[in-house]
Coordinates of C-alpha atoms in Angstrom, one line a residue:
M521 CA 118.3 140.6 123.9
A522 CA 119.4 136.9 124.9
H523 CA 122.9 135.9 125.3
Y524 CA 123.9 132.6 123.9
L525 CA 126.8 129.8 124.5
D526 CA 128.3 127.7 122.2
P527 CA 126.7 124.3 121.5
K528 CA 130.0 122.5 120.9
N529 CA 131.0 123.0 124.3
D530 CA 130.6 120.0 126.4
L531 CA 127.8 121.0 129.0
T532 CA 125.6 122.6 125.9
F533 CA 126.0 119.6 123.5
K534 CA 124.9 117.0 126.2
R535 CA 122.4 119.4 127.3
V536 CA 120.7 119.6 123.4
F537 CA 121.4 116.1 122.3
G538 CA 122.1 114.0 125.2
E539 CA 118.7 115.1 127.2
H540 CA 116.4 115.3 124.3
R541 CA 115.8 112.5 122.1
H542 CA 113.8 113.7 119.6
L543 CA 116.4 116.6 118.8
C544 CA 119.2 113.9 118.9
R545 CA 117.0 112.0 116.4
S546 CA 116.6 114.8 114.2
L547 CA 120.4 115.5 113.9
L548 CA 121.1 111.9 113.2
N549 CA 118.5 111.7 110.4
S550 CA 119.4 114.6 108.9
M551 CA 123.6 114.0 109.0
L552 CA 123.9 109.9 108.3
P553 CA 123.1 108.3 104.9
L554 CA 120.3 106.4 106.0
D555 CA 117.3 105.5 103.2
E556 CA 114.1 107.0 103.4
S557 CA 112.7 103.8 104.8
R558 CA 115.7 103.2 107.4
Q559 CA 115.1 106.5 109.3
I560 CA 115.6 106.6 113.1
V561 CA 112.0 106.5 114.7
E562 CA 113.0 106.3 118.2
L563 CA 116.1 106.8 120.3
E564 CA 117.0 105.3 123.6
Y565 CA 120.2 106.6 125.5
Q566 CA 123.3 104.7 126.6
T567 CA 125.3 105.6 129.5
G568 CA 129.0 104.8 130.2
E569 CA 132.2 105.2 128.5
L570 CA 133.2 102.4 126.3
V571 CA 136.8 103.4 126.6
P572 CA 139.0 105.2 129.1
E573 CA 139.6 108.7 128.7
I574 CA 142.6 109.7 127.0
E575 CA 144.5 112.0 128.9
V576 CA 145.7 114.5 126.4
L577 CA 142.3 115.0 124.6
R578 CA 140.2 115.1 128.0
N579 CA 138.9 118.4 127.4
S580 CA 138.3 117.9 123.6
I581 CA 135.6 115.1 123.2
V582 CA 131.9 115.3 124.1
D583 CA 129.7 112.1 123.0
V584 CA 126.2 111.0 123.1
R585 CA 125.4 107.3 122.7
C586 CA 122.0 105.9 121.7
T587 CA 120.1 103.1 120.2
D588 CA 117.1 102.8 118.0
T589 CA 113.8 100.8 117.6
L590 CA 116.0 98.5 115.1
G591 CA 118.8 97.9 117.4
R592 CA 121.1 100.2 115.6
Q593 CA 123.6 102.3 117.8
F594 CA 124.6 105.6 116.9
I595 CA 127.8 107.5 118.7
V596 CA 127.8 110.9 118.2
E597 CA 131.0 113.2 119.1
M598 CA 132.4 116.6 119.1
Q599 CA 135.8 116.9 118.6
M600 CA 137.3 120.2 119.4
Y601 CA 140.9 119.7 118.9
W602 CA 141.8 117.4 116.1
S603 CA 144.7 114.8 116.1
E604 CA 145.1 111.6 114.2
S605 CA 144.9 109.8 117.2
F606 CA 141.0 110.6 117.3
R607 CA 140.3 108.9 114.4
S608 CA 141.5 105.6 116.0
R609 CA 139.4 106.2 118.9
V610 CA 136.5 106.6 116.9
L611 CA 137.3 103.3 115.5
L612 CA 137.7 101.7 118.7
N613 CA 134.5 103.1 120.0
A614 CA 132.7 101.8 117.0
S615 CA 134.0 98.5 117.1
K616 CA 133.8 97.9 120.6
A617 CA 130.0 98.9 120.6
Y618 CA 129.4 96.3 117.8
V619 CA 131.5 93.3 119.7
M620 CA 129.5 94.3 122.7
Q621 CA 126.0 93.1 121.3
L622 CA 127.4 89.5 121.6
D623 CA 126.4 90.1 125.5
R624 CA 123.0 90.1 124.1
A625 CA 122.7 88.3 120.7
D626 CA 123.9 84.6 120.5
R627 CA 124.1 84.5 116.6
Y628 CA 126.3 86.7 114.5
E629 CA 123.3 87.7 112.1
L630 CA 121.8 89.2 114.9
L631 CA 124.4 92.1 115.3
Q632 CA 123.2 95.4 114.4
P633 CA 125.1 98.1 112.9
V634 CA 126.9 101.0 114.5
Y635 CA 127.0 104.4 113.1
A636 CA 129.8 107.0 114.2
L637 CA 129.0 110.3 113.6
S638 CA 131.7 112.9 114.4
F639 CA 131.7 116.7 114.3
V640 CA 135.3 118.2 114.3
N641 CA 135.9 121.7 114.8
E642 CA 139.0 122.0 112.7
T643 CA 140.2 121.1 109.4
F644 CA 142.0 117.7 108.8
E645 CA 141.6 116.8 105.2
K646 CA 143.7 119.6 103.7
S647 CA 144.8 117.9 100.3
P648 CA 143.6 120.3 97.4
E649 CA 141.3 117.6 96.1
M650 CA 139.5 117.6 99.8
R651 CA 139.4 121.4 100.1
N652 CA 135.9 122.1 99.7
E653 CA 134.7 119.0 101.2
Y654 CA 133.4 118.8 104.8
Y655 CA 131.3 115.7 104.9
H656 CA 133.4 112.7 105.0
H657 CA 131.6 108.8 105.0
Y658 CA 133.5 105.8 105.4
K659 CA 132.4 102.2 105.1
I660 CA 133.6 98.9 104.5
V661 CA 133.7 98.3 100.8
N662 CA 135.4 96.0 98.3
I663 CA 138.0 97.9 96.5
K664 CA 137.3 97.0 93.1
D665 CA 133.4 97.3 93.8
T666 CA 132.5 99.6 96.1
Q667 CA 128.7 98.6 95.7
K668 CA 129.8 95.3 97.7
Q669 CA 129.9 96.3 101.2
I670 CA 130.3 94.3 104.6
K671 CA 127.9 96.0 106.7
G672 CA 128.2 96.5 110.5
L673 CA 130.1 99.9 111.0
E674 CA 129.8 103.0 109.1
F675 CA 131.5 106.6 110.0
V676 CA 130.8 110.1 108.9
F677 CA 133.3 113.0 109.8
I678 CA 132.2 116.4 109.3
E679 CA 134.6 119.3 109.2
L680 CA 132.6 122.2 110.8
T681 CA 135.3 124.8 109.8
K682 CA 134.8 124.2 105.8
F683 CA 131.0 124.0 106.1
V684 CA 129.3 127.0 104.2
P685 CA 125.8 126.8 103.5
Q686 CA 124.3 126.4 100.2
N687 CA 120.5 126.8 100.7
R688 CA 119.7 123.4 99.1
A689 CA 116.0 122.6 100.0
E690 CA 116.8 118.7 99.9
K691 CA 119.3 119.6 102.5
K692 CA 117.4 121.9 104.5
L693 CA 117.7 120.2 107.9
H694 CA 121.3 119.3 107.4
E695 CA 122.3 122.8 106.8
L696 CA 120.3 124.0 109.7
W697 CA 121.7 122.0 112.4
L698 CA 125.2 122.9 110.7
R699 CA 124.5 126.2 110.9
Y700 CA 123.4 126.1 114.4
L701 CA 126.7 124.5 115.3
T702 CA 129.0 126.8 113.5
E703 CA 127.1 130.3 113.7
I704 CA 126.0 130.3 117.5
N705 CA 128.6 131.1 120.4
E706 CA 129.4 133.6 123.0
N707 CA 129.4 136.5 120.7
T708 CA 125.8 135.9 119.0
R709 CA 122.9 138.4 120.0
E710 CA 120.8 137.6 117.7
V711 CA 120.0 134.1 116.0
A712 CA 119.3 134.2 112.0
S713 CA 115.7 133.6 111.1
E714 CA 115.9 130.8 109.2
L715 CA 117.3 128.8 112.1
L716 CA 114.3 130.1 114.3
E717 CA 111.7 129.0 111.6
N718 CA 112.4 125.2 112.2
S719 CA 110.6 124.2 115.5
D720 CA 113.8 121.4 116.5
I721 CA 116.3 124.0 115.8
R722 CA 114.3 127.0 117.6
E723 CA 113.9 124.5 120.7
A724 CA 117.4 123.8 120.4
V725 CA 118.6 127.3 120.4
K726 CA 116.6 128.1 123.6
Y727 CA 118.8 125.4 125.3
V728 CA 121.9 127.3 124.5
E729 CA 120.7 130.5 125.8
V730 CA 122.8 131.9 129.2
G731 CA 119.7 132.3 131.2
A732 CA 119.0 128.6 131.0
Y733 CA 122.1 127.6 133.4
T734 CA 123.1 128.1 136.7
K735 CA 126.1 129.7 137.9
E736 CA 127.8 126.6 138.9
Q737 CA 127.0 125.0 135.0
L738 CA 128.3 128.2 133.6
F739 CA 131.7 127.8 135.9
T740 CA 131.8 124.3 134.4
Y741 CA 131.3 125.5 130.7
D742 CA 133.8 128.2 131.2
R743 CA 136.2 125.4 132.8
F744 CA 135.8 123.4 129.6
R745 CA 136.2 126.2 127.3
D746 CA 139.6 127.2 129.2
G747 CA 140.8 123.8 128.8
I748 CA 140.1 123.6 125.0
L749 CA 142.4 126.9 124.6
T750 CA 145.1 125.6 127.1
E751 CA 144.9 122.0 125.4
R752 CA 145.3 124.2 121.9
S753 CA 148.2 126.2 123.4
V754 CA 150.2 123.1 124.5
L755 CA 149.9 121.2 121.7
S756 CA 150.4 124.3 119.3
D757 CA 153.6 124.7 121.4
A758 CA 154.6 121.1 121.5
K759 CA 154.2 121.1 117.4
R760 CA 156.3 124.5 117.0
E761 CA 159.1 123.0 119.3
G762 CA 159.4 120.0 117.1
I763 CA 159.4 122.0 114.0
E764 CA 162.2 124.3 115.3
E765 CA 164.3 121.2 116.8
G766 CA 163.6 119.8 113.3
M767 CA 165.0 123.1 111.1
E768 CA 167.9 123.0 113.5
K769 CA 168.7 119.7 113.1
G770 CA 168.1 120.0 109.1
R771 CA 170.5 123.2 109.1
K772 CA 173.4 121.2 110.9
E773 CA 172.8 118.3 108.6
G774 CA 172.9 120.7 105.7
I775 CA 176.3 122.5 106.8
E776 CA 177.9 119.0 107.4
E777 CA 176.6 117.5 104.0
G778 CA 177.8 120.8 102.8
I779 CA 181.2 120.5 104.1
E780 CA 181.3 116.9 103.0
R781 CA 180.3 117.9 99.3
G782 CA 183.3 120.4 99.4
R783 CA 185.8 118.1 100.7
K784 CA 185.0 115.7 98.0
A785 CA 185.1 118.4 95.3
F786 CA 188.4 119.5 96.5
A787 CA 190.0 115.8 96.5
A788 CA 188.8 115.6 93.1
T789 CA 190.6 118.7 91.8
C790 CA 193.5 117.6 93.5
L791 CA 193.4 114.1 91.8
K792 CA 193.4 116.0 88.3
K793 CA 196.1 118.1 89.3
G794 CA 198.0 114.7 89.5
L795 CA 198.3 113.9 93.5
S796 CA 198.2 110.6 94.7
H797 CA 195.4 109.1 96.6
L798 CA 197.8 109.3 99.7
E799 CA 198.4 112.8 99.4
V800 CA 194.8 113.5 98.8
S801 CA 193.9 111.9 101.8
E802 CA 196.4 113.9 104.0
L803 CA 195.1 117.1 102.6
T804 CA 191.5 116.4 103.1
G805 CA 190.9 114.0 105.7
L806 CA 189.5 111.5 103.7
T807 CA 190.2 108.1 103.8
V808 CA 191.9 106.6 100.6
D809 CA 189.0 104.1 100.2
E810 CA 186.7 107.1 100.6
I811 CA 188.6 108.7 98.1
C812 CA 188.3 105.9 95.5
S813 CA 184.8 105.2 96.2
F814 CA 183.5 108.6 95.0
C815 CA 186.0 108.5 92.2
L816 CA 184.5 105.5 90.7
T817 CA 181.1 107.0 90.9

C-alpha cells in the first residue's frame, strides 16, 4: 500500500505543477473563469521571484509562474497560513508581472492579461453571506455596470477549507483537482477511485507518493511542514497575547469608566440635596467646571 505526501507542501506542489506543464495547464483551465475559446493550450514556465521574500511568511507561500501561447501570464500560489498582507502580496505580484511586460512590448495595447490563482488553506471570508462560498473571483469593473471591465488583471482566491464536492458533471475536473488538494495527505492510505479514473489526477497522485522522493527531499518536505506549524504557533500566540492585552486594557478602562460614572451620580445626588458646587467638588474630587458641564447635559 502506497503512502502519500500532502500536495500543498512546497516540495510536492512544485513537483506536480511546476515540473509538469500539462498538469499545470489542466489545473488552470479547471479553476480560472476562461471562455471555452480562450482555454490555455500550451504553457512555458517562468523563473525567479517578482518580489522579495516576506520574512514572516517565508514558510507559507509556494508558487508557480507561467505564460501561455497567447502571452497571458498565470501566477499560481498556495498560501498555508492566511494573513491580510497576503492579499496585498498577490496584488503586487500580479501588478508587477503586468508592468514588466513593457520590457518586451513597446505599446500599451500589446500588454497581455495576468491571472493570479491563489489556493488558501484557511477560511478568510467569515461573513454569514460567504459561509458556503469557497470560490472568489475579482476583476476591475465599473461599480454601476459590472459588465464594463478594465481588462488586464484578474484574481481568483479559493478557500480549500470550505470546499465540499458537489458531483456536478460540468465541474468534474474542477472538483477533482480540489479533492486532490484537500483529500490527500500523510494520513492517506487509499486514494478515492473517482480521482484515479482521470488520467491527469492519476498521474499527479503518483508524484506525491512517498516512494518518489529521496531522503534529502523528504527532509526538505518535513522542514517546510514543521515551519508551517511553527509559524502558525507563533502567529496564534501573538494573536492570543494581543487579545489578552486588549481585554486587560478594556477591563481597566471599564473599571475607570465605572468609577467616573459613580462619582458623577453621587455629585448629582448631592446637588439635589442642596449642596453647593464647591461642596460637591470637595466631596467627589470633580472640578466645579466638570460638575457644571454634566449638570447641563
